[in-house]
Coordinates of C-alpha atoms in Angstrom, one line a residue:
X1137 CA -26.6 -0.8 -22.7
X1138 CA -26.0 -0.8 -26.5
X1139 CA -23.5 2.4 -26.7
X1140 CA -21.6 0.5 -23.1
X1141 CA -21.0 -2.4 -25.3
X1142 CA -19.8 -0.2 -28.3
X1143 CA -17.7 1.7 -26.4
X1144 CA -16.0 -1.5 -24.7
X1145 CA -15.8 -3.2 -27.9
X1146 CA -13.9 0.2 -29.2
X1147 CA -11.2 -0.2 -26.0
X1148 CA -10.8 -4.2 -27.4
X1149 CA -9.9 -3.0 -30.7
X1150 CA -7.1 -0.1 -29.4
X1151 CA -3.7 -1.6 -30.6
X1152 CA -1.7 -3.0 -27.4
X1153 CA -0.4 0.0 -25.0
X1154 CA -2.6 2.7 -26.4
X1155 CA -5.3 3.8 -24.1
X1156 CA -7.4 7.0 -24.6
X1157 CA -6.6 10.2 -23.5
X1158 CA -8.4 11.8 -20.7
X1159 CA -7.1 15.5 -20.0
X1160 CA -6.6 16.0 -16.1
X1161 CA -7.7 19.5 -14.8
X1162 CA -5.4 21.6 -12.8
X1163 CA -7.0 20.8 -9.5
X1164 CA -7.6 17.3 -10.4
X1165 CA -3.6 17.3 -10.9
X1166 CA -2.7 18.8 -7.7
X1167 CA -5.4 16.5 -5.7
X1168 CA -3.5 13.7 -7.1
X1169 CA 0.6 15.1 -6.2
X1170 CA -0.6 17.1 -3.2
X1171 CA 1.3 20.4 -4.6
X1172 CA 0.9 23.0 -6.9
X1173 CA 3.8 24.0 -9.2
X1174 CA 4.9 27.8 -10.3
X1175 CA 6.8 29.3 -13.1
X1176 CA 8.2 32.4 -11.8
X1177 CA 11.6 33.8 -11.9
X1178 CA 14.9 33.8 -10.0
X1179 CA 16.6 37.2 -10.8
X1180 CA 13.2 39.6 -11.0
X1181 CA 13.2 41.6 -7.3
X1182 CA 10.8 42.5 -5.3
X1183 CA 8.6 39.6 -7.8
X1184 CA 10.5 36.9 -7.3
X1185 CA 14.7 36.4 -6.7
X1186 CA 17.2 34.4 -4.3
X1187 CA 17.8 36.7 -1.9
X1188 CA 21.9 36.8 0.1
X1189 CA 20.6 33.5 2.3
X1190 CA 19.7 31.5 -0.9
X1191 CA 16.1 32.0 -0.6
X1192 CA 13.7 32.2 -3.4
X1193 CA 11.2 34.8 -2.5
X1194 CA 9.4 38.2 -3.9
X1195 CA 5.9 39.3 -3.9
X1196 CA 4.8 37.4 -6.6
X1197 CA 5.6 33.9 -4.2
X1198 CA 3.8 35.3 -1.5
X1199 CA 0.8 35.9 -3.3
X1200 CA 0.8 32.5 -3.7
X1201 CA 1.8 31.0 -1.0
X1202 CA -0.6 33.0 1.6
X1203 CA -4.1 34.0 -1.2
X1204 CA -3.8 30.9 -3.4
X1205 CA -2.6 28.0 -2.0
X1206 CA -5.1 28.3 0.6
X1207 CA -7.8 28.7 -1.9
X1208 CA -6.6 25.5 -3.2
X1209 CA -6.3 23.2 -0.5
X1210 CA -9.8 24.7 0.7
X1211 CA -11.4 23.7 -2.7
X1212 CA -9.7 20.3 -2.5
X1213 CA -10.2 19.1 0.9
X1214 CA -6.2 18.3 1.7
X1215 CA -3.1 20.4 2.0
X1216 CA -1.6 21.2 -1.1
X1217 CA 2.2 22.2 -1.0
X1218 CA 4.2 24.9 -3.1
X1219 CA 6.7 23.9 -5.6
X1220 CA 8.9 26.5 -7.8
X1221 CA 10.4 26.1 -11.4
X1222 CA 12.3 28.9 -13.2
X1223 CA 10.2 30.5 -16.1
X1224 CA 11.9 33.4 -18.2
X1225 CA 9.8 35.2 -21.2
X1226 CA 11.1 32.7 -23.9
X1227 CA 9.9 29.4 -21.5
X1228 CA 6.7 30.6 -19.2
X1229 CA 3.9 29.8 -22.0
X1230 CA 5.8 26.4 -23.6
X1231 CA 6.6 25.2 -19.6
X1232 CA 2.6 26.0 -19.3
X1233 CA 1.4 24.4 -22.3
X1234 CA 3.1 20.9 -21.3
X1235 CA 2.3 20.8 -17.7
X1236 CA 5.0 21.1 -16.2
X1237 CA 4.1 24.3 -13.9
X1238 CA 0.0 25.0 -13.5
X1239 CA 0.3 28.7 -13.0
X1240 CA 2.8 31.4 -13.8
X1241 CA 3.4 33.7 -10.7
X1242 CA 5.6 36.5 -12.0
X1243 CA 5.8 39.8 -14.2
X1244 CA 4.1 38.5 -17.0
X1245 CA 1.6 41.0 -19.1
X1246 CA -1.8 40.4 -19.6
X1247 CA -2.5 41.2 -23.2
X1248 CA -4.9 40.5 -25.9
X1249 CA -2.2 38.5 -27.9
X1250 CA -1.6 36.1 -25.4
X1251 CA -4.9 35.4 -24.5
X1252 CA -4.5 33.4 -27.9
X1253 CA -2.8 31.0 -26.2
X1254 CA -3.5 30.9 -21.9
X1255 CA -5.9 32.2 -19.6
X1256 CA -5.4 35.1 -17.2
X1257 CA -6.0 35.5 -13.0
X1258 CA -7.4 39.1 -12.4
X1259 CA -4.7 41.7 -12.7
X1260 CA -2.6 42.0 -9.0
X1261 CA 0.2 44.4 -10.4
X1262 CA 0.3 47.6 -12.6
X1263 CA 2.8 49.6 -14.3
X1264 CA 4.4 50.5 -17.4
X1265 CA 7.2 50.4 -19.5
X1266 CA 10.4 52.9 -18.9
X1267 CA 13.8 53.1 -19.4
X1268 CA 17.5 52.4 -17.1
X1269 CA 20.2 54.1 -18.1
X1270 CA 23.6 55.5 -16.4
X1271 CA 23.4 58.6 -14.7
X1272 CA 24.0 61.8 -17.4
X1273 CA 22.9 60.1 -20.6
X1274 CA 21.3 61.3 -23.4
X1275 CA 18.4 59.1 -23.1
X1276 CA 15.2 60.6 -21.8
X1277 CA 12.4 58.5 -23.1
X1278 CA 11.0 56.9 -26.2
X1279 CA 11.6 60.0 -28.1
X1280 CA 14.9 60.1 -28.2
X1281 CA 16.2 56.1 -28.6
X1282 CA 16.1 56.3 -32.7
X1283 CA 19.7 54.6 -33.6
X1284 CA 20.3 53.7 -30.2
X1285 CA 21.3 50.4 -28.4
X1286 CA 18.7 49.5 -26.8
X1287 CA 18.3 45.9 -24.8
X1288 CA 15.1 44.4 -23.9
X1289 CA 13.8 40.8 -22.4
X1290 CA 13.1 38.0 -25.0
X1291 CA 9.2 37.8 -25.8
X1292 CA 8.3 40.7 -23.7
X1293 CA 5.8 43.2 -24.6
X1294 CA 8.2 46.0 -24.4
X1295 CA 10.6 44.6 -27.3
X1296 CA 7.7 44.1 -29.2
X1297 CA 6.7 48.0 -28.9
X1298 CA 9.8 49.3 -29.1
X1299 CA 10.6 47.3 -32.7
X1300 CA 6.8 48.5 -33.7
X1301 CA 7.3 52.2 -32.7
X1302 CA 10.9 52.6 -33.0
X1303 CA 11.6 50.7 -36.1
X1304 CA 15.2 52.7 -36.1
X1305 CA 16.7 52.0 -32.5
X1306 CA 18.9 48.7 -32.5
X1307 CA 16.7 46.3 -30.2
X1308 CA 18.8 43.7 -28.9
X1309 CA 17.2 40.7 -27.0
X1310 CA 18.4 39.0 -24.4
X1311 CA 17.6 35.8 -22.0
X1312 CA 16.6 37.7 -19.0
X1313 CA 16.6 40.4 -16.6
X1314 CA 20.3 39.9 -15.1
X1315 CA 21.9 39.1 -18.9
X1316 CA 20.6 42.9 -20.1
X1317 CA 21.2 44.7 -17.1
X1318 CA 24.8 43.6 -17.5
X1319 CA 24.9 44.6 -21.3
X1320 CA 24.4 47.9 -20.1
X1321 CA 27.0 47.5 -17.3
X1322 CA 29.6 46.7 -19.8
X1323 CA 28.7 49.8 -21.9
X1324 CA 27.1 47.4 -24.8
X1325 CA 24.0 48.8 -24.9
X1326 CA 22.8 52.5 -24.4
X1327 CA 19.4 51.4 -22.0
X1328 CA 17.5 48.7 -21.3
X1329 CA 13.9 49.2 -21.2
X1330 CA 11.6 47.2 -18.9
X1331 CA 8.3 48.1 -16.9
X1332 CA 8.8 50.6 -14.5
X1333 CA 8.4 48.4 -11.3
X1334 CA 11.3 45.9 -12.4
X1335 CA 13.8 48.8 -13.3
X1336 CA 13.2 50.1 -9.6
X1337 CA 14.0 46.8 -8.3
X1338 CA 17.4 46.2 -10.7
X1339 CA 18.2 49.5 -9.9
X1340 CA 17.6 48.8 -5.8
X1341 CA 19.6 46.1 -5.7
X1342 CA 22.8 47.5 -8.3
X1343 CA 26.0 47.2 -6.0
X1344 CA 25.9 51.3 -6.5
X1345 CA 22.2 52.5 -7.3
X1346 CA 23.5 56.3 -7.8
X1347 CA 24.6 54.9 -10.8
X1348 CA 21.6 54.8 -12.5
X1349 CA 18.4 56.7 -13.7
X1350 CA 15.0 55.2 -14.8
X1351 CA 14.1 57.9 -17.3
X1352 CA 11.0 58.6 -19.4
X1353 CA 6.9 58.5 -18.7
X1354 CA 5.6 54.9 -18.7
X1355 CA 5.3 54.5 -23.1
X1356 CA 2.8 50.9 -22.4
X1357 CA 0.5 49.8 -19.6
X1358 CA 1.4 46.3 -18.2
X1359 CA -0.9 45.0 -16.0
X1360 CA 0.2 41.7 -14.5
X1361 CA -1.6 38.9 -14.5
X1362 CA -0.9 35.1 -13.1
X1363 CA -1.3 32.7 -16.3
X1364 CA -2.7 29.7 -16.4
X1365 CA -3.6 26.8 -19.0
X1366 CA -6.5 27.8 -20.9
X1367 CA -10.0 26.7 -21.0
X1368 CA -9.5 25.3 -16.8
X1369 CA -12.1 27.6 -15.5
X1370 CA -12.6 25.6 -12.5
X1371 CA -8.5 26.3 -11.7
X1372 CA -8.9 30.0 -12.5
X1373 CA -11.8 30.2 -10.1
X1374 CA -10.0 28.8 -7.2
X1375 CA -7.2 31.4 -8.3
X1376 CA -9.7 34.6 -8.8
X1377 CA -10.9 33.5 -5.2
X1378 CA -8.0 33.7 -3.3
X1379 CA -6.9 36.8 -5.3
X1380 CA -10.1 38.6 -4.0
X1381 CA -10.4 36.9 -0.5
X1382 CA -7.0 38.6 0.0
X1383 CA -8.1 41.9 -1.3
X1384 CA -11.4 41.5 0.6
X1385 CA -9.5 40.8 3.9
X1386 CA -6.8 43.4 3.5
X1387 CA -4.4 40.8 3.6
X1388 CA -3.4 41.6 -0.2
X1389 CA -2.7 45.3 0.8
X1390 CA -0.5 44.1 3.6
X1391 CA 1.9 41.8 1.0
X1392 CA 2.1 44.6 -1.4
X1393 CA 3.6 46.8 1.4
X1394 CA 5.9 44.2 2.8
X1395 CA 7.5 44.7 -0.8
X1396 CA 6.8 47.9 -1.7
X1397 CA 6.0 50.2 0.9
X1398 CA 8.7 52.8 2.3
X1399 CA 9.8 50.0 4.2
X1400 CA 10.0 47.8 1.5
X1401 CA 12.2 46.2 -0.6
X1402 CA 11.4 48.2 -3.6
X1403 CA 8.9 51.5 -2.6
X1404 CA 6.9 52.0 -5.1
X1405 CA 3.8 53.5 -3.1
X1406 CA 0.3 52.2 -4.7
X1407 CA -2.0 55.0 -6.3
X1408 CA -5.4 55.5 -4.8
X1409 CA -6.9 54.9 -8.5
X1410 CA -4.6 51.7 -9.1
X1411 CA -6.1 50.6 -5.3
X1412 CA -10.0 51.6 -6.1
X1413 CA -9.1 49.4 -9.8
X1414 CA -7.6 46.5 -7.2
X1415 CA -10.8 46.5 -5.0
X1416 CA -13.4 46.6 -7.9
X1417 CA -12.0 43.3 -8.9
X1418 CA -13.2 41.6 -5.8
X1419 CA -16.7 40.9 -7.1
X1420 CA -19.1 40.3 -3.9
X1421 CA -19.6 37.2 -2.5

């Protein structure tokens, strides 16, 4: 009774308009709006793009929309709709950090560094780090980019090898995916480096693909993970779940090959070891 009528008298004494701060979980967030917002990106394909009818789609929304936003409305009790916000490299972990998305759902890497500042779903995507170029040039790999112009995303892992490993080559940064690929359109830069996966999908969807080559063995391992704020356990539970229900069920499988099967937007056919990695995530029940 004593420490109720301390902590009352406390409230009394607050200067006028100043209440305390309670910090509202993730779920307790979307209970309250009925949705769940993502960062995820508009000019990534298969991940996430608007497609020719103005859609904004990819694997990384579907994901979402069919493993997790189930998982959430089943944790909550209600339906919970999807909402989308554009995230880029630069904006992903500051949109995060001040609430305005819960979870990014794109090609962001899960590493060690970053783990500093978010939290990490299981890994649903891996590949590594390569290079476009035109067709015919000189540029093979790694090995051979000392003094060369080579463009990269803002705040991606692969700038931050490339300026680490080859101190020499001229890095040059840009915004996003669409801004670099036309640097090297425009013959400003010699390559533009990126993982593996995304250069397929630039390359796919390049009004001449023939054009281009994605050259060199992978130089980093990116495995993609959704982020998430940290320390909201309960939120990445309900994430992990849906994650390995979809796995469990097959239902995982079957979105990866709408995208990137031989039918797919992008192939890129799954290895069996990168498939055994995917379906030892899926602790049992």
């Amino acid at each position: 009774m004593k420490q109720r009528m301390i902590f009352f008298l406390a409230l009394a004494l607050l200067p006028a308009g100043i209440a305390p701060a309670f910090a509202e979980t993730t779920l307790e967030k979307s209970a309250r709006t009925g949705a769940l917002t993502i960062g995820t990106r508009t000019g990534s394909p298969p991940f996430a793009y608007i497609n020719q009818r103005n859609e904004w789609v990819g694997f990384s929304i579907d994901l979402v929309e069919q493993l997790i936003i189930p998982s959430v409305s089943k944790k909550l009790g209600k339906a919970v709709k999807l909402e989308k916000k554009e995230s880029t490299p630069p904006t992903r972990i500051p949109l995060l950090s001040a609430n305005a998305v819960d979870l990014i759902a794109e090609t962001m890497t899960d590493t060690r560094s970053r783990r500093d500042s978010v939290d990490f779903s299981l890994t649903f995507f891996v590949t590594g780090a390569q290079f476009l170029v035109k067709r015919g040039s000189p540029v093979k790999g790694i090995n051979n980019i000392a003094g060369k112009r080579v463009a990269a995303q803002q705040g991606s892992t692969n700038a931050r090898i490339i300026r680490e490993r080859v101190s020499n080559a001229q890095l040059r940064e840009f915004p996003d995916q669409p801004a670099a690929f036309q640097a090297l359109v425009q013959g400003q830069v010699d390559a533009y480096t990126n993982d593996g996966i995304q250069l397929a999908g630039l390359k796919a969807k390049a009004p001449n693909p023939r054009d281009w080559e994605i050259v060199g063995d992978f130089y980093s391992y990116e495995p993609y993970g959704m982020a998430l704020r940290k320390g909201d356990s309960d939120f990445r539970a309900v994430v992990n779940g849906g994650l390995m229900d979809g796995i469990d069920s097959g239902k995982f499988f079957e979105i990866y090959d709408k995208w990137f099967g031989p039918k797919g937007e992008v192939p890129y056919p799954m290895s069996p070891d990168v498939k055994k990695f995917m379906i030892y995530q899926a602790v049992p029940k």
